[in-house]
Structures are given as structure tokens and as C-alpha cells.
Short mmCIF file of C-alpha atoms and ligand atoms in Angstrom, two decimals:
data_model
loop_
_atom_site.label_atom_id
_atom_site.label_comp_id
_atom_site.label_asym_id
_atom_site.label_seq_id
_atom_site.Cartn_x
_atom_site.Cartn_y
_atom_site.Cartn_z
CA MET M 39 -11.75 -11.06 34.41
CA THR M 40 -9.71 -12.48 31.67
CA SER M 41 -8.00 -10.63 28.77
CA SER M 42 -8.15 -13.60 26.49
CA HIS M 43 -11.84 -13.11 26.15
CA HIS M 44 -11.82 -9.36 25.67
CA VAL M 45 -13.86 -7.67 23.09
CA SER M 46 -12.58 -4.91 20.81
CA ILE M 47 -14.38 -1.55 21.15
CA ALA M 48 -15.18 -1.58 17.48
CA HIS M 49 -17.31 -4.72 17.96
CA LEU M 50 -19.27 -3.73 21.05
CA SER M 51 -22.37 -3.30 18.91
CA ASP M 52 -22.46 -7.15 18.56
CA HIS M 53 -22.52 -7.42 22.35
CA VAL M 54 -25.47 -5.17 23.48
CA GLY M 55 -26.97 -6.55 26.70
CA GLU M 56 -23.93 -8.80 27.39
CA GLU M 57 -21.20 -8.40 30.02
CA VAL M 58 -17.74 -8.13 28.36
CA THR M 59 -14.22 -7.24 29.02
CA VAL M 60 -12.51 -4.34 27.23
CA CYS M 61 -8.78 -3.82 27.38
CA GLY M 62 -7.32 -0.41 26.63
CA TRP M 63 -5.86 2.83 27.93
CA LEU M 64 -7.48 5.78 29.72
CA TYR M 65 -7.89 8.50 27.17
CA ASN M 66 -9.99 11.00 29.23
CA LYS M 67 -11.96 11.15 32.36
CA ARG M 68 -14.60 13.36 33.93
CA SER M 69 -16.57 12.92 37.05
CA SER M 70 -19.82 14.23 38.54
CA GLY M 71 -20.84 13.18 42.10
CA LYS M 72 -21.79 9.54 41.90
CA LEU M 73 -20.40 8.97 38.38
CA HIS M 74 -17.05 8.68 36.71
CA PHE M 75 -17.04 8.76 32.88
CA LEU M 76 -13.89 7.04 31.64
CA GLU M 77 -13.05 7.30 27.94
CA VAL M 78 -11.20 4.17 27.17
CA ARG M 79 -9.48 3.60 23.76
CA ASP M 80 -8.05 0.37 22.54
CA GLY M 81 -6.95 1.30 18.95
CA SER M 82 -10.15 0.08 17.39
CA GLY M 83 -12.15 2.88 18.90
CA ILE M 84 -13.05 4.83 22.05
CA VAL M 85 -15.81 3.86 24.46
CA GLN M 86 -17.30 5.66 27.43
CA ALA M 87 -17.02 3.35 30.50
CA VAL M 88 -19.51 4.61 33.25
CA VAL M 89 -18.62 3.95 36.88
CA PHE M 90 -21.67 4.43 38.89
CA LYS M 91 -21.17 4.45 42.69
CA GLY M 92 -24.11 2.10 43.26
CA ASN M 93 -22.67 -0.57 40.89
CA VAL M 94 -19.28 -1.07 42.38
CA SER M 95 -17.36 -1.21 45.69
CA PRO M 96 -16.36 1.94 47.47
CA GLU M 97 -12.74 1.05 46.78
CA LEU M 98 -13.27 0.68 43.10
CA PHE M 99 -15.24 3.86 42.94
CA ALA M 100 -12.27 5.70 44.67
CA LEU M 101 -9.77 4.01 42.42
CA ALA M 102 -11.62 5.19 39.27
CA ASP M 103 -11.51 8.72 40.59
CA HIS M 104 -7.58 8.58 40.49
CA ILE M 105 -6.80 6.72 37.28
CA GLN M 106 -4.38 8.74 35.27
CA GLN M 107 -4.37 9.40 31.51
CA GLU M 108 -2.79 6.50 29.56
CA THR M 109 -3.25 3.97 32.35
CA SER M 110 -3.61 0.51 30.78
CA LEU M 111 -6.89 -1.09 32.07
CA GLU M 112 -9.09 -4.04 31.94
CA VAL M 113 -12.74 -3.00 32.27
CA PHE M 114 -15.57 -5.45 32.83
CA GLY M 115 -19.07 -4.28 32.29
CA LEU M 116 -22.42 -4.42 30.56
CA VAL M 117 -22.71 -3.10 27.05
CA LYS M 118 -25.48 -0.61 26.53
CA GLU M 119 -26.60 1.58 23.65
CA HIS M 120 -25.53 5.22 24.36
CA GLY M 121 -28.30 7.13 25.95
CA LYS M 122 -28.11 10.07 23.43
CA ILE M 123 -25.92 9.18 20.42
CA LYS M 124 -27.44 6.59 18.11
CA GLY M 125 -24.82 4.02 16.87
CA GLN M 126 -22.59 4.53 19.98
CA TYR M 127 -22.19 2.17 22.82
CA GLU M 128 -21.13 2.47 26.36
CA LEU M 129 -20.04 0.18 29.17
CA GLN M 130 -21.69 0.12 32.52
CA VAL M 131 -18.73 -0.72 34.63
CA LYS M 132 -19.00 -3.69 37.08
CA ASP M 133 -15.26 -4.29 37.66
CA LEU M 134 -12.01 -2.64 36.63
CA LYS M 135 -8.38 -3.58 36.93
CA VAL M 136 -5.32 -1.35 36.41
CA MET M 137 -2.67 -3.17 34.46
CA ALA M 138 -0.04 -0.50 34.69
CA ALA M 139 -0.26 3.07 35.98
CA PRO M 140 1.98 5.55 34.17
CA ALA M 141 5.38 5.86 35.87
CA ARG M 142 5.09 9.64 35.52
CA GLU M 143 2.51 12.21 34.18
CA TYR M 144 1.67 11.54 30.48
CA PRO M 145 3.43 14.34 28.60
CA ILE M 146 0.75 14.95 26.15
CA SER M 147 -2.33 16.55 27.55
CA PRO M 148 -5.39 17.82 25.70
CA LYS M 149 -3.93 21.37 25.85
CA GLU M 150 -2.06 22.86 22.86
CA HIS M 151 1.60 21.64 22.41
CA GLY M 152 4.14 22.96 19.99
CA THR M 153 5.07 21.14 16.89
CA ASP M 154 8.63 20.23 18.04
CA PHE M 155 7.44 18.88 21.25
CA LEU M 156 4.92 16.73 19.57
CA MET M 157 7.38 15.47 17.06
CA ASP M 158 9.84 14.58 19.83
CA ASN M 159 7.00 12.65 21.40
CA ARG M 160 5.90 11.05 18.07
CA HIS M 161 5.93 7.56 19.67
CA LEU M 162 3.23 8.77 22.12
CA TRP M 163 1.51 11.38 19.83
CA LEU M 164 0.36 8.53 17.60
CA ARG M 165 -2.19 7.60 20.31
CA SER M 166 -4.13 10.86 19.93
CA LYS M 167 -7.40 10.98 18.07
CA ARG M 168 -6.17 13.12 15.08
CA GLN M 169 -3.00 11.12 14.38
CA HIS M 170 -5.09 7.88 14.82
CA ALA M 171 -7.54 9.18 12.15
CA ILE M 172 -4.67 10.16 9.77
CA MET M 173 -2.88 6.80 10.02
CA ARG M 174 -6.19 5.00 9.29
CA VAL M 175 -6.72 7.11 6.18
CA ARG M 176 -3.13 6.15 5.19
CA HIS M 177 -3.91 2.60 5.65
CA SER M 178 -6.99 2.91 3.45
CA ILE M 179 -5.04 4.71 0.76
CA ILE M 180 -2.29 1.98 0.69
CA LYS M 181 -5.09 -0.73 0.55
CA ALA M 182 -6.77 1.03 -2.27
CA VAL M 183 -3.43 1.31 -4.13
CA ARG M 184 -2.65 -2.29 -4.01
CA ASP M 185 -6.28 -3.40 -4.62
CA PHE M 186 -6.40 -1.19 -7.79
CA PHE M 187 -3.21 -2.74 -9.26
CA ASP M 188 -3.95 -6.25 -8.11
CA ASN M 189 -7.38 -6.14 -9.62
CA HIS M 190 -5.91 -4.84 -12.92
CA GLU M 191 -3.63 -7.84 -13.39
CA PHE M 192 -0.44 -6.07 -12.23
CA THR M 193 2.31 -8.14 -10.68
CA LEU M 194 4.00 -6.79 -7.53
CA VAL M 195 7.74 -6.74 -8.08
CA ASP M 196 9.76 -5.42 -5.15
CA ALA M 197 12.63 -3.07 -6.05
CA PRO M 198 15.92 -2.99 -4.11
CA ILE M 199 16.66 -0.36 -1.46
CA PHE M 200 20.44 -0.35 -1.91
CA THR M 201 21.24 0.77 -5.41
CA PRO M 202 24.52 1.35 -7.42
CA ASN M 203 23.07 4.26 -9.47
CA ALA M 204 20.97 7.35 -9.27
CA CYS M 205 17.36 7.49 -10.83
CA GLU M 206 16.25 11.05 -10.07
CA GLY M 207 19.47 13.06 -10.27
CA THR M 208 22.52 13.05 -8.21
CA SER M 209 21.80 16.01 -5.94
CA THR M 210 19.40 14.10 -3.54
CA LEU M 211 21.28 10.93 -3.05
CA PHE M 212 21.85 9.30 0.30
CA GLN M 213 25.16 7.65 0.07
CA THR M 214 26.06 4.54 2.22
CA ASP M 215 29.10 2.35 2.51
CA TYR M 216 28.40 -1.03 1.03
CA HIS M 217 31.17 -3.42 2.00
CA GLY M 218 33.74 -0.72 0.98
CA GLU M 219 31.91 0.37 -2.16
CA PRO M 220 29.63 3.40 -2.29
CA ALA M 221 25.97 2.58 -2.66
CA TYR M 222 22.85 4.71 -2.55
CA LEU M 223 19.50 4.48 -0.90
CA THR M 224 16.99 4.22 -3.66
CA GLN M 225 15.20 7.33 -4.91
CA SER M 226 12.76 5.27 -7.02
CA GLY M 227 12.17 1.73 -8.01
CA GLN M 228 11.38 2.82 -11.66
CA LEU M 229 14.50 1.56 -13.40
CA TYR M 230 13.84 -1.83 -12.00
CA MET M 231 10.24 -1.73 -12.75
CA GLU M 232 11.22 -1.09 -16.49
CA ALA M 233 13.20 -4.43 -16.25
CA ALA M 234 10.32 -6.12 -14.64
CA ALA M 235 7.80 -4.74 -17.20
CA ALA M 236 9.79 -6.70 -19.91
CA ALA M 237 9.24 -9.89 -17.79
CA PHE M 238 5.68 -9.44 -16.60
CA GLY M 239 4.09 -6.81 -18.78
CA LYS M 240 2.22 -4.88 -16.06
CA VAL M 241 4.05 -4.37 -12.80
CA TYR M 242 4.16 -2.26 -9.70
CA CYS M 243 6.47 -1.73 -6.64
CA PHE M 244 5.58 -0.24 -3.48
CA GLY M 245 8.17 0.69 -0.86
CA PRO M 246 10.28 3.35 0.82
CA THR M 247 12.21 5.75 -1.12
CA PHE M 248 14.91 8.28 -0.01
CA ARG M 249 15.81 11.86 -1.04
CA ALA M 250 18.43 13.92 0.70
CA GLU M 251 16.29 16.95 0.16
CA LYS M 252 18.24 19.95 1.44
CA SER M 253 15.11 22.09 1.66
CA LYS M 254 12.68 22.33 4.50
CA THR M 255 9.20 22.51 3.01
CA ARG M 256 5.77 21.14 3.99
CA ARG M 257 5.92 18.66 1.15
CA HIS M 258 9.35 16.99 1.41
CA LEU M 259 10.43 14.06 3.51
CA ALA M 260 13.82 12.39 3.47
CA GLU M 261 12.12 8.98 3.46
CA PHE M 262 8.73 8.56 1.81
CA TRP M 263 6.63 5.64 0.32
CA MET M 264 6.06 5.53 -3.27
CA VAL M 265 3.91 3.24 -5.57
CA GLU M 266 5.29 2.90 -9.10
CA PRO M 267 3.38 1.07 -11.91
CA GLU M 268 5.16 0.42 -15.13
CA VAL M 269 3.46 -1.00 -18.25
CA ALA M 270 4.82 -2.45 -21.45
CA PHE M 271 3.46 -1.11 -24.74
CA MET M 272 1.84 1.86 -23.08
CA ASP M 273 2.45 5.35 -24.24
CA LEU M 274 2.02 8.75 -22.40
CA GLU M 275 -1.58 8.84 -23.27
CA GLY M 276 -2.17 5.49 -21.74
CA ASP M 277 -0.12 6.52 -18.73
CA MET M 278 -2.30 9.57 -18.06
CA LYS M 279 -5.37 7.46 -18.38
CA LEU M 280 -4.17 4.83 -15.89
CA ALA M 281 -3.16 7.54 -13.55
CA GLU M 282 -6.48 9.26 -13.45
CA ASP M 283 -8.45 6.00 -13.13
CA PHE M 284 -6.12 4.92 -10.33
CA LEU M 285 -6.19 8.18 -8.40
CA SER M 286 -10.05 8.39 -8.75
CA TYR M 287 -10.39 4.92 -7.30
CA VAL M 288 -8.16 5.70 -4.41
CA VAL M 289 -10.02 8.84 -3.50
CA ALA M 290 -13.43 6.97 -3.87
CA HIS M 291 -12.23 4.23 -1.59
CA VAL M 292 -11.09 6.62 1.11
CA LEU M 293 -14.39 8.61 0.97
CA GLU M 294 -16.28 5.24 1.26
CA THR M 295 -14.40 3.79 4.13
CA ARG M 296 -13.02 6.64 6.18
CA GLY M 297 -15.93 9.02 6.68
CA PRO M 298 -15.60 9.13 10.49
CA GLU M 299 -11.92 9.76 10.27
CA LEU M 300 -12.27 12.57 7.79
CA GLU M 301 -14.91 14.05 10.11
CA ILE M 302 -12.49 13.91 13.00
CA LEU M 303 -9.97 15.75 10.88
CA GLU M 304 -12.69 18.28 9.89
CA ARG M 305 -11.94 17.60 6.27
CA ASP M 306 -14.42 19.31 3.96
CA THR M 307 -14.83 16.57 1.21
CA THR M 308 -16.63 18.66 -1.39
CA MET M 309 -13.49 18.85 -3.58
CA LEU M 310 -12.65 15.17 -3.06
CA LYS M 311 -15.95 14.09 -4.30
CA LYS M 312 -15.11 15.65 -7.68
CA VAL M 313 -12.12 13.52 -8.26
CA THR M 314 -13.39 11.48 -11.25
CA PRO M 315 -12.03 11.03 -14.68
CA PRO M 316 -11.23 12.63 -17.00
CA PHE M 317 -8.84 15.08 -15.31
CA PRO M 318 -8.13 18.26 -17.14
CA ARG M 319 -4.84 18.08 -19.17
CA ILE M 320 -2.66 21.07 -20.04
CA THR M 321 0.84 21.28 -21.51
CA TYR M 322 3.77 22.71 -19.61
CA ALA M 323 3.47 25.75 -21.97
CA GLU M 324 -0.11 26.32 -21.04
CA ALA M 325 0.77 26.14 -17.43
CA ILE M 326 3.44 28.85 -17.94
CA GLU M 327 0.69 31.02 -19.49
CA ILE M 328 -1.59 30.48 -16.51
CA LEU M 329 1.27 31.60 -14.24
CA GLN M 330 1.85 34.64 -16.33
CA ASP M 331 -1.85 35.66 -16.18
CA ASN M 332 -2.16 35.02 -12.50
CA GLY M 333 0.36 37.03 -10.65
CA HIS M 334 3.57 35.52 -12.06
CA PRO M 335 4.37 37.79 -15.12
CA GLU M 336 8.08 36.76 -14.79
CA ALA M 337 7.32 33.08 -15.49
CA LYS M 338 8.95 31.89 -18.77
CA ALA M 339 9.49 28.60 -20.61
CA GLY M 340 12.32 26.66 -18.84
CA ASP M 341 11.23 27.44 -15.29
CA ASP M 342 10.62 24.73 -12.90
CA PHE M 343 7.57 24.91 -10.65
CA GLY M 344 7.78 25.29 -6.89
CA GLY M 345 5.05 24.92 -4.43
CA ASP M 346 3.58 28.38 -5.04
CA GLU M 347 3.48 27.98 -8.76
CA GLU M 348 1.79 24.54 -8.49
CA THR M 349 -0.85 26.12 -6.15
CA VAL M 350 -1.60 28.87 -8.75
CA ILE M 351 -1.94 26.34 -11.59
CA SER M 352 -4.05 23.94 -9.70
CA SER M 353 -6.32 26.58 -8.40
CA LYS M 354 -7.69 27.04 -11.93
CA PHE M 355 -9.21 23.62 -11.80
CA ASP M 356 -11.81 21.71 -9.80
CA ARG M 357 -9.99 18.42 -9.71
CA PRO M 358 -6.49 17.17 -10.26
CA VAL M 359 -4.85 18.57 -13.18
CA ILE M 360 -2.22 16.76 -15.50
CA VAL M 361 0.64 18.87 -16.80
CA HIS M 362 2.51 17.18 -19.62
CA ARG M 363 5.49 17.83 -21.95
CA TYR M 364 7.99 19.70 -19.83
CA PRO M 365 11.26 20.84 -21.34
CA THR M 366 13.65 17.93 -21.23
CA THR M 367 16.21 20.21 -19.40
CA LEU M 368 13.94 20.08 -16.28
CA LYS M 369 13.49 16.38 -16.27
CA ALA M 370 15.34 13.13 -15.52
CA PHE M 371 17.44 11.39 -18.17
CA TYR M 372 15.15 8.58 -18.88
CA PHE M 373 12.18 10.33 -20.51
CA ALA M 374 11.32 9.76 -24.17
CA ARG M 375 11.15 13.01 -26.25
CA ASP M 376 8.19 14.22 -28.09
CA LYS M 377 8.85 13.48 -31.77
CA ALA M 378 6.99 16.61 -32.90
CA ALA M 379 9.07 18.73 -30.55
CA PRO M 380 12.21 17.01 -29.35
CA HIS M 381 13.10 19.61 -26.70
CA LEU M 382 9.97 18.36 -24.82
CA ALA M 383 9.74 15.27 -22.58
CA LEU M 384 6.86 12.82 -22.87
CA ASN M 385 6.28 13.30 -19.18
CA MET M 386 3.41 14.23 -16.99
CA ASP M 387 2.95 15.51 -13.41
CA ILE M 388 -0.47 15.51 -11.64
CA LEU M 389 -1.01 18.47 -9.32
CA ALA M 390 -3.62 17.95 -6.67
CA PRO M 391 -6.30 20.59 -5.96
CA GLU M 392 -6.40 22.93 -2.96
CA GLY M 393 -2.75 23.68 -3.04
CA TYR M 394 -1.39 20.20 -2.30
CA GLY M 395 1.06 20.27 -5.26
CA GLU M 396 2.51 17.46 -7.33
CA ILE M 397 1.42 14.08 -6.15
CA VAL M 398 2.27 12.10 -9.29
CA GLY M 399 5.25 12.24 -11.65
CA GLY M 400 5.79 9.96 -14.61
CA GLY M 401 5.68 9.52 -18.33
CA GLN M 402 6.98 7.58 -21.29
CA ARG M 403 10.44 6.18 -21.29
CA GLU M 404 13.16 6.53 -23.80
CA ASP M 405 13.30 3.20 -25.74
CA ASP M 406 15.95 4.09 -28.27
CA LEU M 407 19.42 2.81 -27.29
CA ASP M 408 21.36 5.58 -28.83
CA ARG M 409 19.34 8.36 -27.51
CA LEU M 410 19.28 6.92 -24.02
CA GLU M 411 23.10 6.62 -24.13
CA SER M 412 23.40 10.29 -25.08
CA ALA M 413 21.05 11.35 -22.36
CA ILE M 414 23.08 9.43 -19.74
CA ALA M 415 26.15 11.27 -21.11
CA GLU M 416 24.38 14.60 -21.11
CA HIS M 417 23.35 14.19 -17.49
CA LYS M 418 26.92 13.30 -16.64
CA LEU M 419 25.79 9.94 -15.21
CA PRO M 420 28.30 7.10 -15.05
CA GLU M 421 27.54 4.89 -18.05
CA GLN M 422 28.98 1.76 -16.40
CA ALA M 423 26.39 1.77 -13.69
CA PHE M 424 23.56 1.93 -16.38
CA GLU M 425 24.79 -0.93 -18.48
CA TRP M 426 22.10 -3.30 -17.15
CA TYR M 427 19.48 -0.73 -17.81
CA LEU M 428 20.83 -0.15 -21.41
CA ASP M 429 20.48 -3.90 -21.88
CA LEU M 430 16.64 -3.34 -21.71
CA ARG M 431 17.01 -1.46 -24.95
CA ARG M 432 19.46 -4.00 -26.43
CA TYR M 433 17.16 -7.07 -26.06
CA GLY M 434 13.71 -6.34 -27.46
CA SER M 435 13.24 -2.69 -26.78
CA PHE M 436 9.63 -1.78 -26.28
CA PRO M 437 7.62 1.48 -25.68
CA HIS M 438 6.65 1.66 -21.99
CA ALA M 439 5.48 4.12 -19.49
CA GLY M 440 4.68 4.42 -15.79
CA PHE M 441 4.51 6.85 -12.83
CA GLY M 442 5.13 7.30 -9.17
CA LEU M 443 2.57 8.28 -6.55
CA GLY M 444 3.93 9.72 -3.31
CA ILE M 445 1.80 8.19 -0.52
CA GLU M 446 2.43 10.90 2.05
CA ARG M 447 1.50 13.76 -0.25
CA THR M 448 -1.64 11.82 -1.01
CA VAL M 449 -2.43 11.50 2.78
CA SER M 450 -1.75 15.21 3.26
CA TRP M 451 -4.14 16.14 0.54
CA LEU M 452 -6.98 13.71 1.40
CA CYS M 453 -6.70 14.55 5.09
CA GLY M 454 -6.35 18.17 4.45
CA LEU M 455 -3.17 18.65 6.45
CA THR M 456 -0.72 21.52 6.41
CA HIS M 457 2.47 19.53 6.53
CA VAL M 458 3.71 16.00 5.38
CA ARG M 459 5.23 15.35 8.83
CA GLU M 460 1.99 13.96 10.16
CA THR M 461 1.37 11.63 7.29
CA ILE M 462 3.92 9.01 8.07
CA PRO M 463 4.22 7.29 11.46
CA PHE M 464 7.78 8.20 12.09
CA PRO M 465 8.84 11.01 9.76
CA ARG M 466 12.40 11.46 8.55
CA MET M 467 13.26 15.16 7.60
CA LEU M 468 16.29 17.41 7.15
CA ASN M 469 16.52 17.88 11.01
CA ARG M 470 14.75 14.84 12.32
CA LEU M 471 15.91 11.30 12.71
CA ALA M 472 14.22 10.43 16.03
CA PRO M 473 12.24 8.85 17.49
O1 4AD H 100 8.43 13.08 -9.43
P1 4AD H 100 9.24 11.94 -8.87
O2 4AD H 100 10.60 12.29 -8.39
O3 4AD H 100 9.22 10.81 -9.85
C1 4AD H 100 9.92 9.62 -9.77
O4 4AD H 100 10.66 9.31 -8.83
C2 4AD H 100 9.69 8.67 -10.89
N1 4AD H 100 10.89 7.78 -10.95
C3 4AD H 100 8.45 7.93 -10.65
C4 4AD H 100 8.11 6.91 -11.78
O5 4AD H 100 7.87 7.41 -12.87
N2 4AD H 100 8.23 5.63 -11.45
O6 4AD H 100 8.43 11.35 -7.57
C5 4AD H 100 7.17 10.88 -7.69
C6 4AD H 100 6.28 11.36 -6.61
C7 4AD H 100 6.07 12.85 -6.37
O7 4AD H 100 5.12 13.26 -7.31
C8 4AD H 100 5.68 13.10 -5.04
O8 4AD H 100 4.34 12.63 -4.87
C9 4AD H 100 6.53 12.10 -4.32
O9 4AD H 100 6.92 11.03 -5.22
N3 4AD H 100 7.80 12.65 -3.83
C10 4AD H 100 7.95 13.00 -2.45
N4 4AD H 100 7.13 12.90 -1.40
C11 4AD H 100 7.64 13.31 -0.23
N5 4AD H 100 8.83 13.78 0.00
C12 4AD H 100 9.76 13.89 -1.08
N6 4AD H 100 10.90 14.40 -0.86
C13 4AD H 100 9.30 13.52 -2.33
N7 4AD H 100 9.85 13.44 -3.64
C14 4AD H 100 8.90 12.97 -4.42
MG1 MG H 101 8.45 15.05 -9.83
#
């Protein structure tokens, strides 16, 4: 037995009739008389390894009876097609070696555990079937995100993590000490993408972003991943079109490649299959009317939407809905204003169906130097820190637009989860910095 020649469980179908070695961990076990059924997982899949008394030594048969959950193993055996389930394979065990038995009983058993307990054991919880499925969907989402932009001639331009200024308002900044100067963990790479768009035309960044959110909700993390495209000479209309094509591509890719994972998650994919362009578009004012007509008579222009409001609005549509032109008072300083109604921002949010809330935020940027300077002053932001950003309006200002998609909210939506804490390998939240 040698682990250098082991076969991954996902590739067993290429080895039917051969004797191979599989390396993995014991996931589950059941026995009946002369048989032990060991469920072994290796990260690529789970295989049933059948230990038949007549095939192995009495010592090995006894050993197989006492292997604990999460023991690391090397299993040698014959690959066979599963007796009952087509497309599944099993191993008829000839030999088996324990690499390491658990030092104590594995804390996560198939029984129900509380969320806090599971979150404390996140480093182990990741091994379970559901978490494994979620992380694979996340992987596919990220691959689709990158493929989409790479295939559309965007250049990846990485944004910095330490920043001297706020992008999305000063109330959610994480401050750090940068060699004696205050610095902030980035809330968004957008401002840097605007600089990059003037150099490369079509750009995107993809990286971790940080918000010191003081609220505990099922949609907010302190550290989350965001993809942010920015395009020169594109207006709000072009931005909405880009976002709906992009989102449709991502959903289609996940449906195409992650069927088994979505099945493990018991995700009903009916609504996901409808995610094709064009998406319905409504103005902020129309969204307020929807709220007033649907159990929120108190809703009025100027209100921001919380999770409940977003759910009511999105429930009127069978696919993601684009809400555009919010009052400028609700939005960040950098938005261009609607010429026909200067109190409205040329922004858009995309609300996911089925109550998953805002997944995309973006819009057209202010490209007029004077108006941008006034907006920075109105938002009481330190002009000095934005001098470089104002330069983008001083040297060949250009209309441009972009958006940000939050990866975790997208994972939550596509997997049908109740909370974003399961959408990222190691979540950072108001009350959680470990493991
Ligand atoms: O709407 P937001 O704040 O927009 C921006 O940051 C823009 N600068 C993006 C741009 O135009 N380049 O955030 C964008 C998205 C949200 O729609 C949401 O999906 C996600 O980022 N998001 C969060 N996800 C998890 N936890 C949080 N605390 C989040 N805050 C925003
Ligand atoms: Mg937003």
C-alpha cells in the first residue's frame, strides 16, 4: 500500500475492476454480521468501502469494527459499480491501514448541534456534507464571476486592503494603526477601480472587504468578498445590462455544474432557472408604492429599505429586480445625479428573489469635478484624503459606472440558506473572530 499512487474518490469510475488505494477519513460506519460498511470521504467525494469477513484477516475485520469517526485511513480494494445506485462506485476492501486514530471522540456527530457549537467548531464543521456542498457552490460562483469578466475583456486590477479614506460611509469603518497613522480596512475597491478604468477601460477587482456592521442580521458579515467591475464610458443603463447578463451567467454556471451539491442542500431550483435577462426594473419611487400597497402603509419617499422591505418588494417578481434612482440622501457621495431630477442618484440595487435581499449595489459615478467636491463636503468627508480621487475628474474626466456583488449573499441565495454565516469558510461577525 502506498499513498503516492492513491486514487481520488471522484475518479473511481475510471478504475472499475482495478485494485486501488483510497486515502481519506471515516465519515460514517455501519455493520451487519459479516460486513462492515465504511463511508470514507477524501474531499472529492464519499465512497462506501465494504469489509467482508471472508476477504480479510480476522484482525483486520475486528479493526474495521472499531474505527472511529474521522480516523484517517488508507484503504486498498477492488473498485466495483454500486449494486443498486447507478453511477456510484464502491470499494471491496482487501486491506486497510489506520494513519491516525482520533485523540478523542470527534465532537460533531450526526445528531443535531446548536449553531454556536458548530460555529465554535467551524474548522471541523467544514468536513460535513452540507458545508462541503456549500463551499463547492461558492467555488463555482467565484469561478463563474472571474470567467465572465475574463471572457468580456476586463482586466483584473487588485485594490488595496489598507486605505486612507472611506468609500461607503464612515459609520462602518474598521480603523487600524498604520505606522502611527490611522488607516482603514477597505469597504470597497470601487474608488481604485475608477482610477483603473481610466487606465484599462474595463476592469474588475475581487477581494475581501470589511464593514464594522453593528447590527446582527442574517445578511451581514464583518468581512466579506466582493467583485467590483468598473467600465469607462458606460452609463447607468449599460451598468444594469452588464449586471443582469453577469448575474444570469453566474446562476446558469452554478445550475450546470453543481446539481449534486444543490440536491444535498435540498435547494428547489425552480426560481433559479428563471434568472435570465432582462430583469424587471423599477424606480425607487415605484418600490415605495409597492411597499405601501403591501402591508407597509407608512412607507414614504426618503426611507431606506431593510431586509423586510426588500423581501416585500422582491416577492412581486419572479426573478431578480433592479431598483434604480434612490434619493441621493440615502446613497454614498460618489453617485452621479439624474439630470431630470437632481435629488435622485443614478444608482441601482439588485434584490434577489425569495427574500434574499440586496446582492448588487452600484451605478453611475459623478464625473463633474465641482459637483463631486460639493458632495464630499456635504458628506463631511476629509477632502485631503480624496485629492487623488478628484484627480480622476481633473485629467480627462469620463462617464463611468460599475457595481459590487457580494459573494456571500449570492452563495446564501443560490444555496437557499437562512444565514450568511455558512457561506464563507471562516465567518467574521459582530461577535465572532474565531476560529
Ligand atoms: O451596496 P454596497 O455597499 O456597494 C459598494 O460597496 C459599492 N462601492 C460597490 C461598487 O459599486 N463598486 O455593497 C455591495 C454589495 C451588496 O449589495 C451586498 O451584496 C454586499 O456587497 N455587502 C455585504 N455582504 C455581506 N455582509 C455585509 N456587511 C455587506 N455589505 C455589503
Ligand atoms: Mg448597498
